[in-house]
mmCIF file of C-alpha atoms in Angstrom:
data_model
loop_
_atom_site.group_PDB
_atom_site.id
_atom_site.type_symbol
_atom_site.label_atom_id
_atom_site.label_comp_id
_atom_site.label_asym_id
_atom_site.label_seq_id
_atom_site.Cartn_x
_atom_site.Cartn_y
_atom_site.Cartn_z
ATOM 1 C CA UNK J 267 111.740 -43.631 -25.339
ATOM 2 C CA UNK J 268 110.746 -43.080 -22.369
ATOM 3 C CA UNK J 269 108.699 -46.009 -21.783
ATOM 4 C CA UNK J 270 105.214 -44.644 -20.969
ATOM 5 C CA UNK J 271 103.049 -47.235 -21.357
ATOM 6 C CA UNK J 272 103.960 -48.473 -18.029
ATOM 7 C CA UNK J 273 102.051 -48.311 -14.372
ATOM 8 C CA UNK J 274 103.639 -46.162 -11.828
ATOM 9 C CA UNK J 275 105.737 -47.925 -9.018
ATOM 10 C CA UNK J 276 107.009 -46.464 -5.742
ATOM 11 C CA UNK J 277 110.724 -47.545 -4.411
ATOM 12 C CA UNK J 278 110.899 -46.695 -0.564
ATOM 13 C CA UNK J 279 115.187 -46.725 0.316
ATOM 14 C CA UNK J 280 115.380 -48.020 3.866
ATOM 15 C CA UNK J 281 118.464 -46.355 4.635
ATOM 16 C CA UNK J 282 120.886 -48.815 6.921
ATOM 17 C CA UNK J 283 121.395 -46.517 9.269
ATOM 18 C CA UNK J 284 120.108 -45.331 13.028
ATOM 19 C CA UNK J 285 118.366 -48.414 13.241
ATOM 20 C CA UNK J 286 118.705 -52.080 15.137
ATOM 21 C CA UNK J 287 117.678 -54.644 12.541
ATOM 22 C CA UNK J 288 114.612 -55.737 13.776
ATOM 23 C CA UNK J 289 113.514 -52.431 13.543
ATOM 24 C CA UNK J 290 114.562 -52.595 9.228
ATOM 25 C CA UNK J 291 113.375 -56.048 9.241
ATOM 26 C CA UNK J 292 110.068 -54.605 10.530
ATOM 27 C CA UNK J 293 109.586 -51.876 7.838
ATOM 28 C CA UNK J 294 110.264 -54.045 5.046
ATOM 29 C CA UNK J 295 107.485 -56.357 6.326
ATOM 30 C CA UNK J 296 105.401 -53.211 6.741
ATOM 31 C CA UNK J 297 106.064 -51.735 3.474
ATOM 32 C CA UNK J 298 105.615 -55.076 1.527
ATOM 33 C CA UNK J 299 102.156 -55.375 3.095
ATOM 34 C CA UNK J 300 101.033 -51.338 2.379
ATOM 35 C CA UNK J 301 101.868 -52.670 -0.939
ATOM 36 C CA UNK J 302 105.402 -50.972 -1.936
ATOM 37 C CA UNK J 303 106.883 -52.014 -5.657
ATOM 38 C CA UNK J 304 110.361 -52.095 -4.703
ATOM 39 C CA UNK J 305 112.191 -51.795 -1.228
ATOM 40 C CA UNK J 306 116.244 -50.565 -1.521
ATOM 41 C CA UNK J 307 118.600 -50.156 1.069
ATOM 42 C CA UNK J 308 122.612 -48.187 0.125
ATOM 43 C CA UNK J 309 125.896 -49.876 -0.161
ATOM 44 C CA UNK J 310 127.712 -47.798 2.565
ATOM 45 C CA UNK J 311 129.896 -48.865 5.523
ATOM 46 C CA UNK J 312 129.054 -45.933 7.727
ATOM 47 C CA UNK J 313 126.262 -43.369 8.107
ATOM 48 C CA UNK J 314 126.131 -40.558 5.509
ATOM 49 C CA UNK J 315 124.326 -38.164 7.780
ATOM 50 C CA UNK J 316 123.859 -38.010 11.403
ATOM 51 C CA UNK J 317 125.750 -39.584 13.555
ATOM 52 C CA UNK J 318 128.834 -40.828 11.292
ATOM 53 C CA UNK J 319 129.564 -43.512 13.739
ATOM 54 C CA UNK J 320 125.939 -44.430 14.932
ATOM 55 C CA UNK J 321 124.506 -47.395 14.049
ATOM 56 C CA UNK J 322 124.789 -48.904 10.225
ATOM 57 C CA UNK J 323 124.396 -52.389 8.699
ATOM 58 C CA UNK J 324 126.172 -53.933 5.492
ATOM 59 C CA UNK J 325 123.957 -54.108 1.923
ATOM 60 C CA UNK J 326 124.706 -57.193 0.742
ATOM 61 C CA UNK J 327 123.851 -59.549 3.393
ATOM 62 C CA UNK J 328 120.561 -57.646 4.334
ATOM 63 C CA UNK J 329 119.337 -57.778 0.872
ATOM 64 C CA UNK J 330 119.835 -62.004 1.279
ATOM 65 C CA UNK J 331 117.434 -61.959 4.435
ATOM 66 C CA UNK J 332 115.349 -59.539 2.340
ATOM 67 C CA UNK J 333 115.162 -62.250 -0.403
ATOM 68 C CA UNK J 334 113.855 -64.767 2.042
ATOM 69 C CA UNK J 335 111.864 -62.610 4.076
ATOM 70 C CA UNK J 336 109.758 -61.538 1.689
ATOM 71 C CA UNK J 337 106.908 -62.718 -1.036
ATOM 72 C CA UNK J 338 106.094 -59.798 -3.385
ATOM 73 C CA UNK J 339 108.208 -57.069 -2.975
ATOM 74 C CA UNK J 340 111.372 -56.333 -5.511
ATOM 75 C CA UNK J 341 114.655 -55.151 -4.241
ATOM 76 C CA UNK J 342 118.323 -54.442 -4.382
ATOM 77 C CA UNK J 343 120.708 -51.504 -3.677
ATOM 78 C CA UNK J 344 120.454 -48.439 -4.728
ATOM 79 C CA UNK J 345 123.033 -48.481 -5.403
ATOM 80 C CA UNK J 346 125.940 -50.888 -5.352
ATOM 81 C CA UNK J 347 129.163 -49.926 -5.441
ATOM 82 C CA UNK J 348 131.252 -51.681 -7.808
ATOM 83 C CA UNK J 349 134.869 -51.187 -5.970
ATOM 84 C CA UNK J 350 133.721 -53.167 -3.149
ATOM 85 C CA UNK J 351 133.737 -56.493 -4.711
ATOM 86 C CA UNK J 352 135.417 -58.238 -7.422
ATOM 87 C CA UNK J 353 133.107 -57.996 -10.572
ATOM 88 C CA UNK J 354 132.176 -62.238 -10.917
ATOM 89 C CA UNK J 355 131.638 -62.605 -7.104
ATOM 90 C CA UNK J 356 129.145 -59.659 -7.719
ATOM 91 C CA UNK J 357 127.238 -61.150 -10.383
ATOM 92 C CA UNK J 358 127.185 -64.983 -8.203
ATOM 93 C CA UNK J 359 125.738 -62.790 -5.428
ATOM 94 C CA UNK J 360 122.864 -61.501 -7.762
ATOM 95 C CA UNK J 361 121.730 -64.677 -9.156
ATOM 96 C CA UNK J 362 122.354 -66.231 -5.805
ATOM 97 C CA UNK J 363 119.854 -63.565 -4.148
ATOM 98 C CA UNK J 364 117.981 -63.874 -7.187
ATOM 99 C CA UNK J 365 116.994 -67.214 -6.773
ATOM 100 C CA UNK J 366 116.182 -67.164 -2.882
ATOM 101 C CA UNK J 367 113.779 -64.826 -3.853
ATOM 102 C CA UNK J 368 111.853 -66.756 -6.383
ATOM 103 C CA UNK J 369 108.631 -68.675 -4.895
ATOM 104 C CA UNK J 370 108.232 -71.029 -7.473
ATOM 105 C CA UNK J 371 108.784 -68.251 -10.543
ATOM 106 C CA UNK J 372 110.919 -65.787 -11.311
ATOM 107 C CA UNK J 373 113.237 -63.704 -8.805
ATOM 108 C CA UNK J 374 112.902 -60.338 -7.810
ATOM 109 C CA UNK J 375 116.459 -59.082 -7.423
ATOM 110 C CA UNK J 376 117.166 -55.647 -9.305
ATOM 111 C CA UNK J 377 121.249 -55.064 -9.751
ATOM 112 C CA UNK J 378 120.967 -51.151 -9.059
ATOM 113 C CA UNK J 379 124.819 -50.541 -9.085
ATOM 114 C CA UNK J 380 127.349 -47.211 -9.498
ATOM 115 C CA UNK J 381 130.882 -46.663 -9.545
ATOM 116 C CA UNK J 382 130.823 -45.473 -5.718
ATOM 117 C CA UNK J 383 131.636 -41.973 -3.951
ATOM 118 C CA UNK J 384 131.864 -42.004 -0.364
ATOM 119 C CA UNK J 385 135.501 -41.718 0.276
ATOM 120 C CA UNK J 386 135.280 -42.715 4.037
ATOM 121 C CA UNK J 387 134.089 -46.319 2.961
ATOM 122 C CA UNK J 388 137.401 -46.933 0.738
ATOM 123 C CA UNK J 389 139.696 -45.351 3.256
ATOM 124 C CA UNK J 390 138.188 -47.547 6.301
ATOM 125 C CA UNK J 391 138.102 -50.556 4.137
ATOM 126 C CA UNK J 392 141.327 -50.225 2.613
ATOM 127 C CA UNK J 393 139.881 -50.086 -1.148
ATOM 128 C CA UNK J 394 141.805 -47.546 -3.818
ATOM 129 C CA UNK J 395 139.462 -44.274 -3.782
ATOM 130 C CA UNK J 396 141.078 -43.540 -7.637
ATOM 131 C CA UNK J 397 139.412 -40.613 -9.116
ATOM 132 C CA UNK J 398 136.287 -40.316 -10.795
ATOM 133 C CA UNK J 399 136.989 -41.261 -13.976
ATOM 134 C CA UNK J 400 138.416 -44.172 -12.868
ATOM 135 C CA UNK J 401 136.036 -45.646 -10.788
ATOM 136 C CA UNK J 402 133.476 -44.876 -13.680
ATOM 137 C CA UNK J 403 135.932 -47.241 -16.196
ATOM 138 C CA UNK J 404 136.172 -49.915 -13.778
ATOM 139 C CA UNK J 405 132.372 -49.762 -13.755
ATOM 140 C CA UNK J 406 131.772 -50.277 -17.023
ATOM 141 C CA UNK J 407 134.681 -53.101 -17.674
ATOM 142 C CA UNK J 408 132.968 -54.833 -14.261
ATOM 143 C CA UNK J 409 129.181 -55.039 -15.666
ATOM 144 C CA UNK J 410 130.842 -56.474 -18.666
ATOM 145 C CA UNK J 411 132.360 -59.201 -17.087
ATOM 146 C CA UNK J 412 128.920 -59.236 -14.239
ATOM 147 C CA UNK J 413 126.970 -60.068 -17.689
ATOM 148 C CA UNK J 414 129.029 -62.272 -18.848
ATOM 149 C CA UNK J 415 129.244 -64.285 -15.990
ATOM 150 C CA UNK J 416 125.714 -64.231 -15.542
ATOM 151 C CA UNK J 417 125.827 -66.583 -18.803
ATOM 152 C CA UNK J 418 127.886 -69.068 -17.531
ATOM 153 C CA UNK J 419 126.229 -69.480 -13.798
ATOM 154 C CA UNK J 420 124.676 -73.038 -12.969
ATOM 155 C CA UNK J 421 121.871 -72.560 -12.040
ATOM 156 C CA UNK J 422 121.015 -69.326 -14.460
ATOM 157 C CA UNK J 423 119.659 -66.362 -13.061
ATOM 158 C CA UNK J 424 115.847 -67.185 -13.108
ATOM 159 C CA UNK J 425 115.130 -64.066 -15.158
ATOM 160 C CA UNK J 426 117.366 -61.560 -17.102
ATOM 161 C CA UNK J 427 118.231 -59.022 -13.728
ATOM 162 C CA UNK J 428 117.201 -55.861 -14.019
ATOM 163 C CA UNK J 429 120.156 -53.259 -13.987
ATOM 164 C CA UNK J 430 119.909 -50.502 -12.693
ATOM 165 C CA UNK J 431 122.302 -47.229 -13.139
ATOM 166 C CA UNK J 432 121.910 -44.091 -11.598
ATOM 167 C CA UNK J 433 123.398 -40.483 -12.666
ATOM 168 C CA UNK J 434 123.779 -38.354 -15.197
ATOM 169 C CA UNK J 435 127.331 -37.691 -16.256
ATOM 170 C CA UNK J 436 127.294 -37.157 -20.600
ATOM 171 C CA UNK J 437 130.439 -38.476 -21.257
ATOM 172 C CA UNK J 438 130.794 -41.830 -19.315
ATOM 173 C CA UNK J 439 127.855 -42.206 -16.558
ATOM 174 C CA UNK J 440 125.042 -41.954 -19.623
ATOM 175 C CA UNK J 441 127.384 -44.163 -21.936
ATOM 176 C CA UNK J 442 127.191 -46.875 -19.617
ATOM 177 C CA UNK J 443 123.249 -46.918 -18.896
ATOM 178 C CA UNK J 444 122.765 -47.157 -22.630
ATOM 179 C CA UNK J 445 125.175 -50.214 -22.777
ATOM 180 C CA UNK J 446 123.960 -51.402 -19.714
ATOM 181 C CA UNK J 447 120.856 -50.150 -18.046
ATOM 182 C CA UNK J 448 117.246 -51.286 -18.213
ATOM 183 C CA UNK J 449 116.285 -48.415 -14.976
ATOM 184 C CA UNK J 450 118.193 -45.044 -15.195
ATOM 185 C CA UNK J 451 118.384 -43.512 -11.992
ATOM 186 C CA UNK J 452 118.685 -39.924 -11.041
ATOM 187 C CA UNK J 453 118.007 -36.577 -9.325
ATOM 188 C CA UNK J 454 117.924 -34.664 -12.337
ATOM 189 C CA UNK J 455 115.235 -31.696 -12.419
ATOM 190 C CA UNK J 456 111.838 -32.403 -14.854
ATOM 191 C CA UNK J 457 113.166 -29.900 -17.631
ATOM 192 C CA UNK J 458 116.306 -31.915 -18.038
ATOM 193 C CA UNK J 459 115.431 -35.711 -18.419
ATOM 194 C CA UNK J 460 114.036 -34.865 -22.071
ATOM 195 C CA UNK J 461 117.900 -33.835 -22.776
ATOM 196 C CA UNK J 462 119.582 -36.752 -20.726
ATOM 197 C CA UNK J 463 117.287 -39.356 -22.177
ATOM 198 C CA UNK J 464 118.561 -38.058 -26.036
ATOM 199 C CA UNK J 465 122.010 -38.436 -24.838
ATOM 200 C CA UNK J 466 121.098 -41.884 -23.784
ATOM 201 C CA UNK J 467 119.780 -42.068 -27.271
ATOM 202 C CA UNK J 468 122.569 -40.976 -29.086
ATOM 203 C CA UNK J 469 125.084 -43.322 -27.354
ATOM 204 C CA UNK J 470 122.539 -46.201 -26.976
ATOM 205 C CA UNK J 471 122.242 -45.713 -31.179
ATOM 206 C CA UNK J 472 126.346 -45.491 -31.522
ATOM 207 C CA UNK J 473 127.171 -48.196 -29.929
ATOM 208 C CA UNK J 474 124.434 -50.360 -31.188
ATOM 209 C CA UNK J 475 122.210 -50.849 -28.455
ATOM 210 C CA UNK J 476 118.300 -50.793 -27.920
ATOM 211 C CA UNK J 477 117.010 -48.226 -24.793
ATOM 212 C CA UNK J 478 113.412 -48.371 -26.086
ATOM 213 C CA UNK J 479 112.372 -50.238 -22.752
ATOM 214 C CA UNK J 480 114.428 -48.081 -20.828
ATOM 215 C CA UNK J 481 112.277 -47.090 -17.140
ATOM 216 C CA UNK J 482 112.922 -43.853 -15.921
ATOM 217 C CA UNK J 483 113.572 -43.494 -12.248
ATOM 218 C CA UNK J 484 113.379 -40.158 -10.245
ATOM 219 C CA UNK J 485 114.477 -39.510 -6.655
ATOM 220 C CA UNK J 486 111.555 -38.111 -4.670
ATOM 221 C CA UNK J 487 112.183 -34.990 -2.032
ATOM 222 C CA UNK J 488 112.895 -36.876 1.543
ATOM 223 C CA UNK J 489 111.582 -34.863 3.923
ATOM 224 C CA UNK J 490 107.979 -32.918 2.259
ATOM 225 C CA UNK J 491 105.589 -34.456 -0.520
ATOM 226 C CA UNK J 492 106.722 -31.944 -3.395
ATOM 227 C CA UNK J 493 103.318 -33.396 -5.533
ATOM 228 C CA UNK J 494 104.419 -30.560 -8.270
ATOM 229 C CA UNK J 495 107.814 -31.702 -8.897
ATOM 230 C CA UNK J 496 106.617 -35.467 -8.846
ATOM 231 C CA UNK J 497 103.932 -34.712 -11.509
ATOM 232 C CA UNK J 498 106.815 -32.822 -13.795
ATOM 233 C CA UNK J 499 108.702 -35.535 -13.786
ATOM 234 C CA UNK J 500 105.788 -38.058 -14.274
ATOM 235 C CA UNK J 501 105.126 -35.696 -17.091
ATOM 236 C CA UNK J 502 108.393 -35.775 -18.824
ATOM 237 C CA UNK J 503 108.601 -40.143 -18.548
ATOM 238 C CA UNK J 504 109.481 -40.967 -15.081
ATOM 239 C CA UNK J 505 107.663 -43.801 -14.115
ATOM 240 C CA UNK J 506 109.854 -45.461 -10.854
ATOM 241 C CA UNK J 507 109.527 -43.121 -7.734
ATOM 242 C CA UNK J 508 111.897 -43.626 -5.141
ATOM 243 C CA UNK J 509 111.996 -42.118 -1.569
ATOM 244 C CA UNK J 510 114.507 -42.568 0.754
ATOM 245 C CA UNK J 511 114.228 -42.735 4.722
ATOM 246 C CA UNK J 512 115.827 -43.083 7.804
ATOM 247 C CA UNK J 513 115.674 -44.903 10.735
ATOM 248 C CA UNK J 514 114.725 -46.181 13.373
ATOM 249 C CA UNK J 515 110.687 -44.971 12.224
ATOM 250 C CA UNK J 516 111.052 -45.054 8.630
ATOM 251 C CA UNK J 517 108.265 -42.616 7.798
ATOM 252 C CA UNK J 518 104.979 -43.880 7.956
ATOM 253 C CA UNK J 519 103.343 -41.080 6.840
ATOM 254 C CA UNK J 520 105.731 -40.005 4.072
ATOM 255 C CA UNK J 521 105.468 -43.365 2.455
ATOM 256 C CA UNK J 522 101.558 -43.362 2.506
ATOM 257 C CA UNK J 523 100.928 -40.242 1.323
ATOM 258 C CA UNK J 524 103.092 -40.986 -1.449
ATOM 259 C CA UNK J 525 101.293 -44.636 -1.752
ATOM 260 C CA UNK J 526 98.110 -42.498 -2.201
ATOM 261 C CA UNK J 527 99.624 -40.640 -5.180
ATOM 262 C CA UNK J 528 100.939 -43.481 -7.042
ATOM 263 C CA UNK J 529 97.692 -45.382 -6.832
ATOM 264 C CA UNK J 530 96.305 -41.696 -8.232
ATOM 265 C CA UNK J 531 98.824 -41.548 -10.972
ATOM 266 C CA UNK J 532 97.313 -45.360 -12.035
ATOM 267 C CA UNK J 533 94.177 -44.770 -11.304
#
Protein backbone atom coordinates (compact mmCIF):
# COMPACT_ATOMS: atom_id res chain seq x y z
CA UNK A 1 0.00 0.00 0.00
CA UNK A 2 -0.56 2.62 -1.72
CA UNK A 3 -1.70 1.15 -4.83
CA UNK A 4 0.73 2.45 -7.49
CA UNK A 5 0.36 0.43 -10.20
CA UNK A 6 -2.62 2.32 -11.19
CA UNK A 7 -3.28 5.18 -14.09
CA UNK A 8 -3.96 8.59 -12.85
CA UNK A 9 -7.69 9.81 -12.86
CA UNK A 10 -9.03 13.35 -12.44
CA UNK A 11 -12.45 13.92 -10.27
CA UNK A 12 -13.88 17.47 -11.23
CA UNK A 13 -16.69 18.37 -7.99
CA UNK A 14 -19.42 20.36 -9.68
CA UNK A 15 -20.37 22.15 -6.73
CA UNK A 16 -24.49 22.55 -6.55
CA UNK A 17 -24.38 25.84 -6.08
CA UNK A 18 -24.74 29.45 -8.09
CA UNK A 19 -25.97 27.62 -10.86
CA UNK A 20 -29.56 26.85 -12.77
CA UNK A 21 -29.44 23.18 -13.69
CA UNK A 22 -29.11 23.30 -17.15
CA UNK A 23 -26.17 25.11 -16.65
CA UNK A 24 -24.71 21.68 -14.22
CA UNK A 25 -26.40 19.49 -16.61
CA UNK A 26 -24.25 21.22 -19.27
CA UNK A 27 -20.81 20.78 -17.56
CA UNK A 28 -21.26 17.28 -16.82
CA UNK A 29 -21.93 16.71 -20.56
CA UNK A 30 -18.88 18.87 -21.18
CA UNK A 31 -16.63 17.26 -18.81
CA UNK A 32 -17.67 13.64 -19.80
CA UNK A 33 -16.75 14.50 -23.40
CA UNK A 34 -13.06 16.38 -22.44
CA UNK A 35 -12.77 13.00 -21.03
CA UNK A 36 -13.07 13.46 -17.03
CA UNK A 37 -12.74 9.97 -14.82
CA UNK A 38 -15.17 10.86 -12.30
CA UNK A 39 -17.69 13.86 -11.96
CA UNK A 40 -18.94 14.61 -7.97
CA UNK A 41 -21.24 17.01 -6.81
CA UNK A 42 -21.64 17.71 -2.31
CA UNK A 43 -24.44 16.61 -0.14
CA UNK A 44 -25.39 20.13 1.19
CA UNK A 45 -28.77 21.90 1.47
CA UNK A 46 -27.42 25.40 1.13
CA UNK A 47 -24.35 27.14 -0.31
CA UNK A 48 -21.10 26.83 1.68
CA UNK A 49 -19.62 30.00 0.29
CA UNK A 50 -21.06 32.91 -1.39
CA UNK A 51 -24.22 33.72 -1.26
CA UNK A 52 -25.63 31.34 1.66
CA UNK A 53 -29.05 31.63 0.27
CA UNK A 54 -28.27 31.81 -3.57
CA UNK A 55 -29.05 29.21 -5.63
CA UNK A 56 -28.33 25.29 -4.57
CA UNK A 57 -29.70 21.92 -5.73
CA UNK A 58 -30.13 18.54 -3.67
CA UNK A 59 -27.26 15.52 -4.25
CA UNK A 60 -29.17 12.72 -4.42
CA UNK A 61 -31.60 13.30 -7.08
CA UNK A 62 -28.98 15.04 -9.41
CA UNK A 63 -26.68 12.18 -9.19
CA UNK A 64 -30.01 9.91 -10.63
CA UNK A 65 -30.22 12.28 -13.80
CA UNK A 66 -26.41 12.03 -13.78
CA UNK A 67 -26.78 8.19 -14.00
CA UNK A 68 -28.97 8.48 -17.02
CA UNK A 69 -27.43 11.30 -18.58
CA UNK A 70 -24.37 9.99 -19.01
CA UNK A 71 -22.26 6.97 -20.84
CA UNK A 72 -18.68 6.89 -19.46
CA UNK A 73 -18.20 9.02 -16.75
CA UNK A 74 -18.18 7.65 -12.86
CA UNK A 75 -19.81 9.55 -10.12
CA UNK A 76 -21.28 10.08 -6.72
CA UNK A 77 -20.95 12.57 -3.81
CA UNK A 78 -18.23 13.63 -2.39
CA UNK A 79 -19.34 13.21 0.00
CA UNK A 80 -22.58 11.92 1.43
CA UNK A 81 -23.65 12.62 4.54
CA UNK A 82 -24.81 9.78 6.47
CA UNK A 83 -27.37 11.72 9.00
CA UNK A 84 -29.47 12.65 6.18
CA UNK A 85 -30.94 9.36 5.44
CA UNK A 86 -31.70 6.25 7.16
CA UNK A 87 -28.71 3.81 6.51
CA UNK A 88 -30.89 0.86 4.15
CA UNK A 89 -32.73 3.59 2.12
CA UNK A 90 -29.07 4.80 1.46
CA UNK A 91 -27.71 1.69 0.26
CA UNK A 92 -31.34 1.02 -2.14
CA UNK A 93 -30.45 4.48 -3.51
CA UNK A 94 -26.85 3.30 -4.51
CA UNK A 95 -27.68 0.18 -6.22
CA UNK A 96 -30.73 1.87 -7.58
CA UNK A 97 -28.38 4.69 -9.21
CA UNK A 98 -26.06 2.02 -9.76
CA UNK A 99 -27.97 0.22 -12.09
CA UNK A 100 -29.42 3.26 -14.20
CA UNK A 101 -26.05 3.82 -14.90
CA UNK A 102 -25.04 0.54 -16.34
CA UNK A 103 -25.30 0.35 -20.36
CA UNK A 104 -25.39 -3.15 -20.68
CA UNK A 105 -22.30 -3.81 -17.94
CA UNK A 106 -21.43 -2.77 -14.88
CA UNK A 107 -22.54 0.61 -13.04
CA UNK A 108 -20.58 3.45 -12.34
CA UNK A 109 -21.88 4.72 -9.01
CA UNK A 110 -19.02 5.41 -6.33
CA UNK A 111 -20.64 5.64 -2.52
CA UNK A 112 -18.19 8.59 -1.43
CA UNK A 113 -19.88 9.15 2.04
CA UNK A 114 -18.82 11.02 5.65
CA UNK A 115 -20.36 11.51 8.83
CA UNK A 116 -21.42 15.24 7.83
CA UNK A 117 -20.38 18.84 9.26
CA UNK A 118 -22.31 21.64 8.09
CA UNK A 119 -24.42 22.51 11.00
CA UNK A 120 -26.84 24.83 9.00
CA UNK A 121 -28.08 21.69 6.96
CA UNK A 122 -29.21 19.75 10.31
CA UNK A 123 -30.65 22.82 11.92
CA UNK A 124 -32.81 23.77 8.63
CA UNK A 125 -33.72 20.20 8.16
CA UNK A 126 -34.51 19.38 11.56
CA UNK A 127 -31.76 16.45 11.82
CA UNK A 128 -29.78 16.03 15.45
CA UNK A 129 -26.31 17.96 14.80
CA UNK A 130 -24.79 15.48 17.89
CA UNK A 131 -21.17 16.04 18.23
CA UNK A 132 -18.43 14.75 16.37
CA UNK A 133 -17.87 11.71 17.77
CA UNK A 134 -21.16 10.85 17.37
CA UNK A 135 -21.88 11.44 14.01
CA UNK A 136 -18.53 9.51 13.27
CA UNK A 137 -20.22 6.21 15.31
CA UNK A 138 -23.35 6.46 13.53
CA UNK A 139 -21.18 6.37 10.41
CA UNK A 140 -19.58 3.46 10.92
CA UNK A 141 -22.75 1.36 12.46
CA UNK A 142 -24.67 2.87 9.05
CA UNK A 143 -22.04 1.44 6.33
CA UNK A 144 -22.43 -1.71 8.26
CA UNK A 145 -25.88 -2.08 7.84
CA UNK A 146 -25.43 -0.06 3.89
CA UNK A 147 -23.21 -3.38 3.22
CA UNK A 148 -25.25 -5.54 4.48
CA UNK A 149 -28.14 -4.54 2.78
CA UNK A 150 -26.39 -4.34 -0.32
CA UNK A 151 -26.43 -8.34 0.05
CA UNK A 152 -29.86 -8.78 0.29
CA UNK A 153 -31.08 -6.19 -2.66
CA UNK A 154 -33.04 -7.83 -5.70
CA UNK A 155 -31.64 -6.95 -8.19
CA UNK A 156 -27.79 -6.89 -6.70
CA UNK A 157 -25.74 -4.03 -7.16
CA UNK A 158 -24.18 -4.78 -10.66
CA UNK A 159 -20.67 -4.50 -9.23
CA UNK A 160 -19.25 -4.35 -5.62
CA UNK A 161 -19.68 -0.09 -5.14
CA UNK A 162 -16.84 1.59 -4.62
CA UNK A 163 -16.73 3.38 -1.11
CA UNK A 164 -15.37 6.09 -0.69
CA UNK A 165 -14.26 7.89 2.79
CA UNK A 166 -12.69 11.02 3.15
CA UNK A 167 -10.55 12.50 6.25
CA UNK A 168 -8.07 11.85 8.37
CA UNK A 169 -9.04 11.62 12.00
CA UNK A 170 -6.51 8.54 13.82
CA UNK A 171 -8.80 7.38 16.16
CA UNK A 172 -12.21 6.84 14.37
CA UNK A 173 -12.22 8.62 10.73
CA UNK A 174 -8.99 6.22 9.64
CA UNK A 175 -10.62 3.16 11.57
CA UNK A 176 -13.49 3.29 9.44
CA UNK A 177 -11.72 3.62 5.87
CA UNK A 178 -9.76 0.52 6.77
CA UNK A 179 -13.07 -1.36 7.60
CA UNK A 180 -14.72 0.24 4.96
CA UNK A 181 -13.00 2.16 2.25
CA UNK A 182 -11.71 1.13 -1.16
CA UNK A 183 -10.85 5.40 -2.02
CA UNK A 184 -9.52 7.41 1.01
CA UNK A 185 -10.17 10.88 0.59
CA UNK A 186 -8.39 13.86 1.93
CA UNK A 187 -6.62 17.25 2.07
CA UNK A 188 -3.79 16.07 3.90
CA UNK A 189 -0.27 17.70 2.88
CA UNK A 190 2.32 15.17 0.68
CA UNK A 191 4.65 14.62 3.84
CA UNK A 192 1.78 13.22 5.80
CA UNK A 193 -0.11 10.52 3.68
CA UNK A 194 3.03 8.11 4.23
CA UNK A 195 1.96 8.40 8.13
CA UNK A 196 -1.95 8.29 7.59
CA UNK A 197 -1.73 5.42 5.17
CA UNK A 198 0.36 3.26 8.20
CA UNK A 199 -2.38 4.15 10.48
CA UNK A 200 -4.72 2.79 7.93
CA UNK A 201 -2.40 -0.12 8.07
CA UNK A 202 -2.29 -0.72 11.51
CA UNK A 203 -6.11 -0.68 12.02
CA UNK A 204 -6.84 -2.30 8.59
CA UNK A 205 -4.27 -5.31 10.12
CA UNK A 206 -6.20 -5.22 13.76
CA UNK A 207 -9.26 -5.61 12.76
CA UNK A 208 -8.59 -8.08 10.08
CA UNK A 209 -9.06 -6.36 7.00
CA UNK A 210 -7.14 -6.11 3.56
CA UNK A 211 -6.26 -2.14 2.34
CA UNK A 212 -3.74 -3.43 -0.24
CA UNK A 213 -6.08 -2.03 -3.11
CA UNK A 214 -6.71 0.92 -1.24
CA UNK A 215 -6.69 4.31 -4.02
CA UNK A 216 -5.46 7.30 -2.63
CA UNK A 217 -7.40 10.44 -3.32
CA UNK A 218 -6.04 14.06 -2.89
CA UNK A 219 -7.98 17.33 -3.06
CA UNK A 220 -6.42 19.60 -5.68
CA UNK A 221 -5.97 23.63 -4.89
CA UNK A 222 -9.40 25.31 -6.39
CA UNK A 223 -8.50 28.35 -7.57
CA UNK A 224 -4.39 28.06 -9.17
CA UNK A 225 -2.74 24.80 -10.74
CA UNK A 226 -0.25 24.16 -7.71
CA UNK A 227 1.70 21.41 -10.33
CA UNK A 228 4.36 21.08 -7.24
CA UNK A 229 2.04 20.06 -4.63
CA UNK A 230 0.14 17.71 -7.17
CA UNK A 231 3.44 15.94 -8.11
CA UNK A 232 4.26 15.48 -4.08
CA UNK A 233 1.40 13.90 -3.60
CA UNK A 234 1.54 11.80 -6.87
CA UNK A 235 4.89 11.02 -5.41
CA UNK A 236 3.90 9.79 -2.07
CA UNK A 237 0.71 7.31 -3.76
CA UNK A 238 -2.05 9.57 -4.66
CA UNK A 239 -3.44 8.47 -7.68
CA UNK A 240 -7.38 10.12 -7.74
CA UNK A 241 -7.17 13.99 -8.24
CA UNK A 242 -10.09 15.84 -7.44
CA UNK A 243 -10.90 19.57 -8.09
CA UNK A 244 -13.73 21.25 -7.05
CA UNK A 245 -15.65 24.24 -8.83
CA UNK A 246 -18.29 26.52 -8.80
CA UNK A 247 -20.89 27.69 -10.76
CA UNK A 248 -22.53 28.91 -13.05
CA UNK A 249 -18.94 28.55 -15.50
CA UNK A 250 -17.41 25.70 -13.89
CA UNK A 251 -13.83 26.41 -14.92
CA UNK A 252 -12.96 25.58 -18.23
CA UNK A 253 -9.62 26.35 -18.05
CA UNK A 254 -8.83 24.97 -14.58
CA UNK A 255 -10.15 21.61 -15.55
CA UNK A 256 -8.03 21.45 -18.83
CA UNK A 257 -5.00 22.42 -17.66
CA UNK A 258 -5.31 19.90 -15.11
CA UNK A 259 -6.64 17.31 -17.97
CA UNK A 260 -3.23 18.11 -19.60
CA UNK A 261 -1.33 17.01 -16.47
CA UNK A 262 -3.04 13.86 -15.82
CA UNK A 263 -2.65 12.67 -19.37
CA UNK A 264 1.29 13.78 -18.52
CA UNK A 265 1.36 11.86 -15.33
CA UNK A 266 0.15 8.59 -17.73
CA UNK A 267 1.90 9.36 -20.38
Amino acid sequence: MPLLDTPVRLGVQLQPQHATYPQIRDAVRRYEDAGVDILFNWDHFYPLHGDPDGLHYESWTMLAAWAEQTERVEFGALVNCNSYRNADLQADMARTIDHISARGGEGRFIFGTGAGWFERDYDEYGYEFGTPGSRLNDLAAGLERIETRWSKLNPAPTRRIPVLIGGQGEQKTLRIVARHADIWHSFVAPDKVTHKLDVIERWADADGHDVSSLIVSSELPRHEQDADRADALYAAGARLFTIGVDGPDYAPETVSRWLAWRDAKNG
